[in-house]
mmCIF file of C-alpha atoms and ligand atoms in Angstrom:
data_model
loop_
_atom_site.group_PDB
_atom_site.id
_atom_site.type_symbol
_atom_site.label_atom_id
_atom_site.label_comp_id
_atom_site.label_asym_id
_atom_site.label_seq_id
_atom_site.Cartn_x
_atom_site.Cartn_y
_atom_site.Cartn_z
ATOM 1 C CA MET D 176 8.757 7.078 8.261
ATOM 2 C CA LEU D 177 9.991 5.287 5.182
ATOM 3 C CA LEU D 178 12.968 7.013 3.627
ATOM 4 C CA ILE D 179 14.054 6.054 0.122
ATOM 5 C CA LYS D 180 17.221 7.915 -0.753
ATOM 6 C CA ASN D 181 18.644 8.096 -4.232
ATOM 7 C CA VAL D 182 18.134 4.398 -4.969
ATOM 8 C CA SER D 183 19.507 2.814 -8.130
ATOM 9 C CA PHE D 184 19.242 -0.801 -9.200
ATOM 10 C CA ASN D 185 20.424 -2.940 -12.130
ATOM 11 C CA TYR D 186 19.450 -6.425 -13.262
ATOM 12 C CA ASN D 187 22.667 -7.867 -14.701
ATOM 13 C CA GLU D 188 24.146 -4.518 -15.749
ATOM 14 C CA ARG D 189 20.795 -3.374 -17.118
ATOM 15 C CA SER D 190 19.695 -0.235 -15.296
ATOM 16 C CA VAL D 191 16.113 -0.640 -14.011
ATOM 17 C CA LEU D 192 15.851 2.155 -11.410
ATOM 18 C CA ARG D 193 17.840 5.387 -11.325
ATOM 19 C CA ALA D 194 18.044 7.891 -8.453
ATOM 20 C CA VAL D 195 14.644 7.131 -6.927
ATOM 21 C CA SER D 196 13.827 9.045 -3.742
ATOM 22 C CA ALA D 197 10.651 9.218 -1.635
ATOM 23 C CA VAL D 198 9.401 9.787 1.896
ATOM 24 C CA VAL D 199 6.327 8.070 3.349
ATOM 25 C CA LYS D 200 5.101 9.160 6.777
ATOM 26 C CA SER D 201 3.553 6.737 9.276
ATOM 27 C CA GLY D 202 0.016 5.879 8.248
ATOM 28 C CA ASP D 203 0.355 7.528 4.834
ATOM 29 C CA CYS D 204 -0.091 5.885 1.466
ATOM 30 C CA LEU D 205 2.330 6.361 -1.459
ATOM 31 C CA ALA D 206 1.035 5.158 -4.810
ATOM 32 C CA ILE D 207 3.594 4.184 -7.446
ATOM 33 C CA VAL D 208 2.223 4.314 -10.953
ATOM 34 C CA GLY D 209 3.842 3.735 -14.311
ATOM 35 C CA GLU D 210 3.576 1.540 -17.366
ATOM 36 C CA SER D 211 4.373 -2.180 -17.213
ATOM 37 C CA GLY D 212 8.126 -2.582 -16.952
ATOM 38 C CA SER D 213 8.695 0.886 -15.467
ATOM 39 C CA GLY D 214 10.140 -0.628 -12.272
ATOM 40 C CA LYS D 215 7.246 -0.609 -9.763
ATOM 41 C CA SER D 216 7.633 -4.208 -8.596
ATOM 42 C CA THR D 217 11.419 -3.877 -8.483
ATOM 43 C CA LEU D 218 11.106 -0.851 -6.182
ATOM 44 C CA LEU D 219 8.734 -2.733 -3.840
ATOM 45 C CA LYS D 220 11.148 -5.686 -3.683
ATOM 46 C CA LEU D 221 13.993 -3.312 -2.786
ATOM 47 C CA ILE D 222 11.890 -1.673 -0.055
ATOM 48 C CA PHE D 223 11.162 -5.129 1.325
ATOM 49 C CA GLY D 224 14.865 -5.991 1.300
ATOM 50 C CA GLN D 225 14.390 -8.885 -1.091
ATOM 51 C CA MET D 226 17.189 -7.546 -3.302
ATOM 52 C CA ASP D 227 20.198 -5.322 -2.691
ATOM 53 C CA VAL D 228 20.232 -1.733 -3.943
ATOM 54 C CA ASP D 229 23.239 -0.841 -6.102
ATOM 55 C CA ASN D 230 23.229 2.695 -4.826
ATOM 56 C CA GLY D 231 21.414 4.761 -2.219
ATOM 57 C CA SER D 232 19.605 3.593 0.897
ATOM 58 C CA ILE D 233 16.210 2.650 2.305
ATOM 59 C CA SER D 234 15.174 2.880 5.949
ATOM 60 C CA TRP D 235 12.071 2.591 8.112
ATOM 61 C CA LYS D 236 12.037 4.719 11.277
ATOM 62 C CA ASP D 237 15.814 5.195 11.026
ATOM 63 C CA GLN D 238 16.401 1.451 10.814
ATOM 64 C CA PRO D 239 18.167 0.594 7.535
ATOM 65 C CA ILE D 240 16.475 -2.010 5.340
ATOM 66 C CA LEU D 241 19.202 -4.447 4.370
ATOM 67 C CA GLY D 242 19.152 -6.714 1.351
ATOM 68 C CA PRO D 243 20.165 -10.399 1.275
ATOM 69 C CA LYS D 244 23.874 -9.500 1.136
ATOM 70 C CA ASN D 245 23.676 -8.137 4.685
ATOM 71 C CA LYS D 246 20.662 -9.922 6.147
ATOM 72 C CA LEU D 247 20.261 -13.680 6.037
ATOM 73 C CA VAL D 248 16.497 -13.891 6.412
ATOM 74 C CA VAL D 249 14.352 -11.678 4.205
ATOM 75 C CA GLY D 250 11.431 -10.009 5.963
ATOM 76 C CA HIS D 251 10.575 -8.006 9.059
ATOM 77 C CA ASP D 252 7.820 -7.964 11.675
ATOM 78 C CA PHE D 253 7.006 -4.329 10.978
ATOM 79 C CA MET D 254 6.647 -4.723 7.211
ATOM 80 C CA LYS D 255 4.457 -6.974 5.090
ATOM 81 C CA TYR D 256 4.543 -7.430 1.350
ATOM 82 C CA VAL D 257 1.847 -8.761 -0.933
ATOM 83 C CA ALA D 258 3.570 -9.717 -4.170
ATOM 84 C CA GLN D 259 1.944 -9.768 -7.587
ATOM 85 C CA GLU D 260 2.227 -13.535 -7.423
ATOM 86 C CA PHE D 261 0.897 -14.020 -3.876
ATOM 87 C CA ASP D 262 1.968 -17.170 -2.117
ATOM 88 C CA LEU D 263 -0.582 -18.995 -0.001
ATOM 89 C CA MET D 264 -0.839 -22.510 1.389
ATOM 90 C CA PRO D 265 -3.071 -24.227 -1.207
ATOM 91 C CA TYR D 266 -4.240 -27.187 0.861
ATOM 92 C CA THR D 267 -5.347 -25.261 3.922
ATOM 93 C CA SER D 268 -8.440 -23.161 4.508
ATOM 94 C CA VAL D 269 -8.995 -19.428 4.155
ATOM 95 C CA SER D 270 -9.159 -19.034 7.958
ATOM 96 C CA GLU D 271 -5.961 -20.999 8.501
ATOM 97 C CA ASN D 272 -4.092 -18.920 5.945
ATOM 98 C CA ILE D 273 -5.280 -15.653 7.436
ATOM 99 C CA GLY D 274 -4.615 -16.748 11.018
ATOM 100 C CA ASP D 275 -1.315 -18.421 10.222
ATOM 101 C CA HIS D 276 0.815 -15.649 11.734
ATOM 102 C CA LEU D 277 -1.493 -14.941 14.682
ATOM 103 C CA SER D 278 -0.691 -16.198 18.167
ATOM 104 C CA ASN D 279 -2.568 -19.291 19.381
ATOM 105 C CA PHE D 280 -2.265 -18.143 22.961
ATOM 106 C CA TYR D 281 -5.778 -16.690 23.181
ATOM 107 C CA PRO D 282 -7.921 -18.824 20.836
ATOM 108 C CA ASP D 283 -11.043 -16.655 21.273
ATOM 109 C CA LYS D 284 -9.098 -13.516 20.465
ATOM 110 C CA LYS D 285 -7.579 -15.160 17.414
ATOM 111 C CA LYS D 286 -11.006 -16.300 16.214
ATOM 112 C CA ALA D 287 -12.440 -12.799 16.566
ATOM 113 C CA ARG D 288 -9.476 -11.309 14.751
ATOM 114 C CA VAL D 289 -9.764 -13.732 11.833
ATOM 115 C CA LYS D 290 -13.488 -12.920 11.631
ATOM 116 C CA GLU D 291 -12.713 -9.197 11.499
ATOM 117 C CA LEU D 292 -10.135 -9.715 8.741
ATOM 118 C CA ILE D 293 -12.517 -11.901 6.735
ATOM 119 C CA GLU D 294 -15.004 -9.030 6.889
ATOM 120 C CA VAL D 295 -12.430 -6.490 5.686
ATOM 121 C CA VAL D 296 -11.791 -8.526 2.535
ATOM 122 C CA GLU D 297 -15.429 -9.680 2.221
ATOM 123 C CA LEU D 298 -14.837 -13.427 2.277
ATOM 124 C CA GLU D 299 -17.657 -14.336 4.663
ATOM 125 C CA GLY D 300 -18.850 -17.860 3.888
ATOM 126 C CA PHE D 301 -15.441 -19.012 2.621
ATOM 127 C CA GLU D 302 -13.805 -19.458 6.049
ATOM 128 C CA ASN D 303 -13.381 -23.199 5.621
ATOM 129 C CA THR D 304 -12.788 -23.323 1.873
ATOM 130 C CA LYS D 305 -9.361 -24.584 0.834
ATOM 131 C CA ILE D 306 -7.231 -22.082 -1.084
ATOM 132 C CA GLN D 307 -6.908 -24.395 -4.103
ATOM 133 C CA PHE D 308 -10.651 -24.015 -4.735
ATOM 134 C CA LEU D 309 -10.636 -20.197 -4.786
ATOM 135 C CA SER D 310 -10.584 -17.907 -7.814
ATOM 136 C CA GLY D 311 -7.608 -15.605 -8.460
ATOM 137 C CA GLY D 312 -9.457 -12.640 -6.978
ATOM 138 C CA GLN D 313 -10.442 -14.555 -3.859
ATOM 139 C CA LYS D 314 -6.863 -15.689 -3.346
ATOM 140 C CA GLN D 315 -5.722 -12.108 -3.685
ATOM 141 C CA ARG D 316 -8.147 -11.125 -0.917
ATOM 142 C CA VAL D 317 -6.817 -13.876 1.357
ATOM 143 C CA ALA D 318 -3.273 -12.625 0.710
ATOM 144 C CA LEU D 319 -4.337 -9.095 1.700
ATOM 145 C CA ALA D 320 -6.022 -10.259 4.904
ATOM 146 C CA ARG D 321 -2.976 -12.348 5.780
ATOM 147 C CA ALA D 322 -0.673 -9.377 5.292
ATOM 148 C CA ILE D 323 -2.632 -7.077 7.611
ATOM 149 C CA ALA D 324 -3.360 -9.789 10.203
ATOM 150 C CA ARG D 325 -0.586 -8.750 12.580
ATOM 151 C CA ARG D 326 -1.011 -5.029 12.015
ATOM 152 C CA PRO D 327 2.366 -4.254 10.455
ATOM 153 C CA GLU D 328 3.617 -0.664 10.566
ATOM 154 C CA ILE D 329 3.942 -0.613 6.799
ATOM 155 C CA ILE D 330 2.553 -2.737 4.016
ATOM 156 C CA LEU D 331 3.754 -3.057 0.408
ATOM 157 C CA LEU D 332 1.036 -3.909 -2.086
ATOM 158 C CA ASP D 333 1.822 -4.869 -5.672
ATOM 159 C CA GLU D 334 -1.281 -4.286 -7.792
ATOM 160 C CA PRO D 335 -3.477 -5.582 -4.964
ATOM 161 C CA PHE D 336 -6.779 -5.513 -6.858
ATOM 162 C CA SER D 337 -5.565 -6.708 -10.251
ATOM 163 C CA HIS D 338 -7.389 -10.053 -10.030
ATOM 164 C CA ILE D 339 -10.498 -8.681 -8.384
ATOM 165 C CA ASP D 340 -13.575 -8.016 -10.491
ATOM 166 C CA ASN D 341 -15.265 -4.636 -10.699
ATOM 167 C CA PHE D 342 -18.257 -5.846 -8.675
ATOM 168 C CA LYS D 343 -16.108 -6.371 -5.590
ATOM 169 C CA LYS D 344 -13.300 -3.903 -6.210
ATOM 170 C CA GLN D 345 -14.991 -0.689 -5.081
ATOM 171 C CA SER D 346 -16.096 -1.851 -1.650
ATOM 172 C CA LEU D 347 -12.981 -3.925 -1.006
ATOM 173 C CA ARG D 348 -10.784 -0.952 -1.752
ATOM 174 C CA ARG D 349 -12.786 1.305 0.588
ATOM 175 C CA ASN D 350 -12.609 -1.320 3.374
ATOM 176 C CA LEU D 351 -8.913 -1.940 2.978
ATOM 177 C CA PHE D 352 -7.753 1.680 2.853
ATOM 178 C CA ALA D 353 -10.068 2.602 5.743
ATOM 179 C CA TYR D 354 -8.535 -0.262 7.723
ATOM 180 C CA LEU D 355 -4.988 0.918 6.960
ATOM 181 C CA LYS D 356 -5.764 4.520 7.986
ATOM 182 C CA THR D 357 -7.596 3.500 11.177
ATOM 183 C CA ASN D 358 -4.708 1.290 12.216
ATOM 184 C CA ASN D 359 -2.072 3.839 11.156
ATOM 185 C CA ILE D 360 -0.469 1.381 8.732
ATOM 186 C CA ALA D 361 1.686 3.087 6.078
ATOM 187 C CA CYS D 362 1.335 1.753 2.575
ATOM 188 C CA VAL D 363 3.316 1.699 -0.659
ATOM 189 C CA LEU D 364 1.062 0.647 -3.459
ATOM 190 C CA ALA D 365 1.982 -0.204 -7.046
ATOM 191 C CA THR D 366 -1.073 0.256 -9.203
ATOM 192 C CA HIS D 367 -2.476 0.828 -12.686
ATOM 193 C CA ASP D 368 -5.753 2.132 -11.371
ATOM 194 C CA LYS D 369 -6.394 5.862 -10.989
ATOM 195 C CA ASP D 370 -9.245 5.150 -8.576
ATOM 196 C CA ASP D 371 -6.781 3.641 -6.074
ATOM 197 C CA VAL D 372 -4.683 6.760 -6.328
ATOM 198 C CA LEU D 373 -7.116 9.668 -6.457
ATOM 199 C CA SER D 374 -9.274 8.657 -3.508
ATOM 200 C CA PHE D 375 -6.818 6.866 -1.250
ATOM 201 C CA ALA D 376 -3.176 7.868 -1.795
ATOM 202 C CA ASP D 377 -1.554 10.763 0.071
ATOM 203 C CA GLN D 378 1.349 10.933 -2.383
ATOM 204 C CA MET D 379 1.791 9.671 -5.892
ATOM 205 C CA MET D 380 5.017 8.838 -7.721
ATOM 206 C CA VAL D 381 5.087 8.372 -11.479
ATOM 207 C CA LEU D 382 7.847 6.071 -12.714
ATOM 208 C CA HIS D 383 8.896 6.122 -16.338
ATOM 209 C CA ASN D 384 11.669 3.819 -17.577
ATOM 210 C CA GLY D 385 13.085 3.563 -14.076
ATOM 211 C CA THR D 386 13.213 7.268 -13.253
ATOM 212 C CA VAL D 387 10.804 9.400 -11.245
ATOM 213 C CA LEU D 388 8.843 11.659 -13.561
ATOM 214 C CA VAL D 389 7.041 13.436 -10.719
ATOM 215 C CA THR D 390 6.064 12.980 -7.057
ATOM 216 C CA ASP D 391 3.292 15.057 -5.489
ATOM 217 C CA THR D 392 -0.228 14.764 -4.098
ATOM 218 C CA PRO D 393 -2.578 13.023 -6.534
ATOM 219 C CA ARG D 394 -4.680 16.201 -6.650
ATOM 220 C CA ASP D 395 -1.804 18.451 -7.686
ATOM 221 C CA ILE D 396 -0.631 15.999 -10.316
ATOM 222 C CA TYR D 397 -4.167 15.559 -11.636
ATOM 223 C CA LEU D 398 -4.675 19.320 -11.908
ATOM 224 C CA ASN D 399 -1.337 19.874 -13.632
ATOM 225 C CA PRO D 400 -0.249 16.643 -15.363
ATOM 226 C CA ARG D 401 2.536 18.207 -17.496
ATOM 227 C CA HIS D 402 3.282 14.908 -19.299
ATOM 228 C CA SER D 403 1.005 13.032 -21.664
ATOM 229 C CA LEU D 404 1.852 9.805 -19.817
ATOM 230 C CA VAL D 405 0.526 11.310 -16.592
ATOM 231 C CA ALA D 406 -2.589 12.809 -18.165
ATOM 232 C CA ALA D 407 -3.373 9.506 -19.877
ATOM 233 C CA PHE D 408 -3.145 7.704 -16.530
ATOM 234 C CA PHE D 409 -6.082 9.728 -15.218
ATOM 235 C CA SER D 410 -8.354 10.095 -18.184
ATOM 236 C CA GLU D 411 -8.860 10.738 -21.877
ATOM 237 C CA TYR D 412 -7.211 14.054 -22.649
ATOM 238 C CA SER D 413 -6.432 16.403 -25.521
ATOM 239 C CA VAL D 414 -3.562 18.815 -26.010
ATOM 240 C CA ILE D 415 -4.747 22.222 -27.205
ATOM 241 C CA ASP D 416 -2.240 25.093 -27.492
ATOM 242 C CA GLY D 417 0.207 23.146 -25.360
ATOM 243 C CA HIS D 418 -2.257 22.692 -22.485
ATOM 244 C CA TYR D 419 -3.719 19.412 -21.287
ATOM 245 C CA TYR D 420 -7.502 19.212 -21.122
ATOM 246 C CA TYR D 421 -9.367 16.206 -19.765
ATOM 247 C CA ALA D 422 -12.380 15.154 -21.807
ATOM 248 C CA HIS D 423 -14.850 16.692 -19.347
ATOM 249 C CA GLU D 424 -13.058 20.061 -19.570
ATOM 250 C CA ILE D 425 -14.037 20.582 -23.197
ATOM 251 C CA ASN D 426 -17.688 21.554 -23.545
ATOM 252 C CA LEU D 427 -20.155 22.041 -26.323
ATOM 253 C CA ILE D 428 -21.553 25.591 -26.651
ATOM 254 C CA GLU D 429 -24.065 27.275 -28.957
ATOM 255 C CA ASP D 430 -21.558 29.387 -30.825
ATOM 256 C CA GLY D 431 -17.897 30.263 -30.419
ATOM 257 C CA LEU D 432 -14.501 30.539 -32.083
ATOM 258 C CA LEU D 433 -13.314 26.986 -31.418
ATOM 259 C CA LYS D 434 -14.841 24.852 -34.194
ATOM 260 C CA ALA D 435 -14.469 21.085 -34.457
ATOM 261 C CA VAL D 436 -15.776 18.397 -36.787
ATOM 262 C CA ILE D 437 -17.389 15.387 -35.080
ATOM 263 C CA LYS D 438 -15.803 12.046 -36.008
ATOM 264 C CA HIS D 439 -16.951 9.340 -33.593
ATOM 265 C CA ASN D 440 -19.237 8.769 -30.627
ATOM 266 C CA PHE D 441 -18.362 6.204 -27.948
ATOM 267 C CA TYR D 442 -21.114 5.262 -25.486
ATOM 268 C CA LYS D 443 -19.805 5.346 -21.907
ATOM 269 C CA GLY D 444 -22.962 4.866 -19.858
ATOM 270 C CA ALA D 445 -23.418 8.192 -18.092
ATOM 271 C CA PHE D 446 -22.076 10.128 -21.109
ATOM 272 C CA TYR D 447 -20.632 9.848 -24.599
ATOM 273 C CA LEU D 448 -16.929 10.280 -25.341
ATOM 274 C CA ILE D 449 -16.773 12.190 -28.594
ATOM 275 C CA GLU D 450 -13.825 12.235 -30.953
ATOM 276 C CA ALA D 451 -13.528 15.334 -33.112
ATOM 277 C CA ASP D 452 -11.091 17.080 -35.394
ATOM 278 C CA LEU D 453 -9.935 20.502 -34.239
ATOM 279 C CA ASN D 454 -7.892 22.144 -36.994
ATOM 280 C CA GLY D 455 -6.220 18.843 -37.835
ATOM 281 C CA THR D 456 -5.743 17.673 -34.225
ATOM 282 C CA VAL D 457 -7.757 14.808 -32.798
ATOM 283 C CA ILE D 458 -9.489 15.857 -29.567
ATOM 284 C CA ARG D 459 -11.829 13.965 -27.270
ATOM 285 C CA PHE D 460 -14.540 15.409 -25.054
ATOM 286 C CA THR D 461 -17.570 14.248 -23.151
ATOM 287 C CA ASN D 462 -21.180 15.092 -23.851
ATOM 288 C CA ALA D 463 -24.515 13.869 -22.512
ATOM 289 C CA ASN D 464 -25.701 12.933 -26.009
ATOM 290 C CA ALA D 465 -24.162 11.583 -29.175
ATOM 291 C CA LEU D 466 -23.426 14.183 -31.875
ATOM 292 C CA LYS D 467 -23.925 13.824 -35.614
ATOM 293 C CA GLU D 468 -20.816 12.637 -37.442
ATOM 294 C CA ASN D 469 -19.215 15.251 -39.718
ATOM 295 C CA SER D 470 -21.264 18.063 -38.195
ATOM 296 C CA VAL D 471 -19.392 21.198 -37.098
ATOM 297 C CA VAL D 472 -19.758 22.214 -33.461
ATOM 298 C CA SER D 473 -18.476 25.019 -31.220
ATOM 299 C CA LEU D 474 -16.463 24.157 -28.141
ATOM 300 C CA GLU D 475 -15.329 25.937 -25.019
ATOM 301 C CA LEU D 476 -12.450 25.016 -22.712
ATOM 302 C CA SER D 477 -13.102 25.132 -19.007
ATOM 303 C CA ARG D 478 -10.140 25.820 -16.678
HETATM 304 P P1 ADP W 538 6.663 -3.163 -13.292
HETATM 305 O O1 ADP W 538 6.343 -3.787 -11.987
HETATM 306 O O2 ADP W 538 6.553 -1.661 -13.283
HETATM 307 O O3 ADP W 538 5.887 -3.751 -14.429
HETATM 308 P P2 ADP W 538 9.248 -4.460 -12.958
HETATM 309 O O4 ADP W 538 9.835 -3.831 -11.765
HETATM 310 O O5 ADP W 538 8.642 -5.803 -12.799
HETATM 311 O O6 ADP W 538 8.218 -3.428 -13.627
HETATM 312 O O7 ADP W 538 10.343 -4.566 -14.082
HETATM 313 C C1 ADP W 538 11.180 -3.492 -14.447
HETATM 314 C C2 ADP W 538 12.149 -3.949 -15.523
HETATM 315 O O8 ADP W 538 13.040 -4.927 -15.004
HETATM 316 C C3 ADP W 538 11.465 -4.588 -16.709
HETATM 317 O O9 ADP W 538 12.124 -4.175 -17.867
HETATM 318 C C4 ADP W 538 11.650 -6.064 -16.471
HETATM 319 O O10 ADP W 538 11.708 -6.754 -17.686
HETATM 320 C C5 ADP W 538 12.973 -6.125 -15.731
HETATM 321 N N1 ADP W 538 13.029 -7.272 -14.800
HETATM 322 C C6 ADP W 538 12.127 -7.559 -13.853
HETATM 323 N N2 ADP W 538 12.495 -8.651 -13.140
HETATM 324 C C7 ADP W 538 13.662 -9.068 -13.675
HETATM 325 C C8 ADP W 538 14.568 -10.156 -13.403
HETATM 326 N N3 ADP W 538 14.347 -11.001 -12.400
HETATM 327 N N4 ADP W 538 15.674 -10.263 -14.184
HETATM 328 C C9 ADP W 538 15.922 -9.392 -15.183
HETATM 329 N N5 ADP W 538 15.135 -8.352 -15.483
HETATM 330 C C10 ADP W 538 14.011 -8.186 -14.764
HETATM 331 MG MG1 MG W 539 4.919 -5.226 -11.488
#
C-alpha cells in the first residue's frame, strides 16, 4: 500500500502542504479534491518523488519513495504519473507513443496490447496520427494509455479528464477506472469533478490551503459534508438551522411551516434549480417545474 505519513512541503519558505497523511491500499483509488492552489499537484509530485518532502515520509509497499536529493533518476517501474501538462513525443504517432515503453520482443503481443489500450481510451482510428495533430483532449487520452501500458502497481493522475469534452468523458472514465480495478492498479487522482469521486474513488481527501480538511469514503463525506467547501464540491446546497441541505433535499409541499419567497428559476434540463428567500437567507432547491417569481411557497426538508 501507499503510505503518506505526516508530509509537509514548502516552496521557498512558503508552506504549501502541512501534516498530510493518507493510506491507499493496492487496487484502491484515493481522490484528492480541493480548490486551485490547495496543493493537489504538489502532493502528487511528492508521491512520485519529483520533489523532496520537508517533513514526513512516503512509501509504497514498505519501499520509501525518495526525492531527487537521495535518488538520481526520478521515476519507478511500479508507479506512473500523468501530469497536468502531459509530455508526449509530438512527431510520432499515437501507437508509437502508447507502445513506447512496451517490449519489442514479441511484436504480435505488443500490437495486441496497443490495440487494447487504444480501445480503453477510445482512440480507434487515430493509431497512425501524429501527436502534433491531436486536440488537447486526445493528447490527454494518449498520455493515459501510455501510463497504463506497462500495468504499473500505482498510477498518479492529475486532473486526467480536464481537457476531455463531456461527450467523451463519461465513457472514458468508466473504461479507465474499470481497467484500473480489473488490473489491481492503485490510483491517486487529483480532480475537480465530483463524478470522478462519487462513482469511482474508494477514499476521498479534501485539501484546503495545504491541510487535510477531511478524509473518508466519498459516500460518508457526501452524506455529512460539515464544511461549506465540501458541500459546494458536490452540489448546490443551503444552510438551514446549521445543517447542510443539497438542493434536491428541499421539496415543495402543499402547506407547511417553512415559507419561502421565490426569486429565480434556472433551467437545468431534467429539473429547475430555484433560488428563494427563506427568512432572509438565500436557499436553492430543485423542482420539476419553474415557480412564479415573488410567490410564497411551503417547503419541507428531507433527511
Ligand atoms: P493545485 O494543484 O491544487 O491547484 P498546486 O499544488 O499546483 O495546487 O499549488 C499549490 C500552491 O503552491 C499554490 O499556491 C501554487 O501557487 C504554489 N506553487 C506551485 N508550484 C510552485 C512552484 N514551482 N514554485 C512556487 N510555488 C508554487
Ligand atoms: Mg494542480
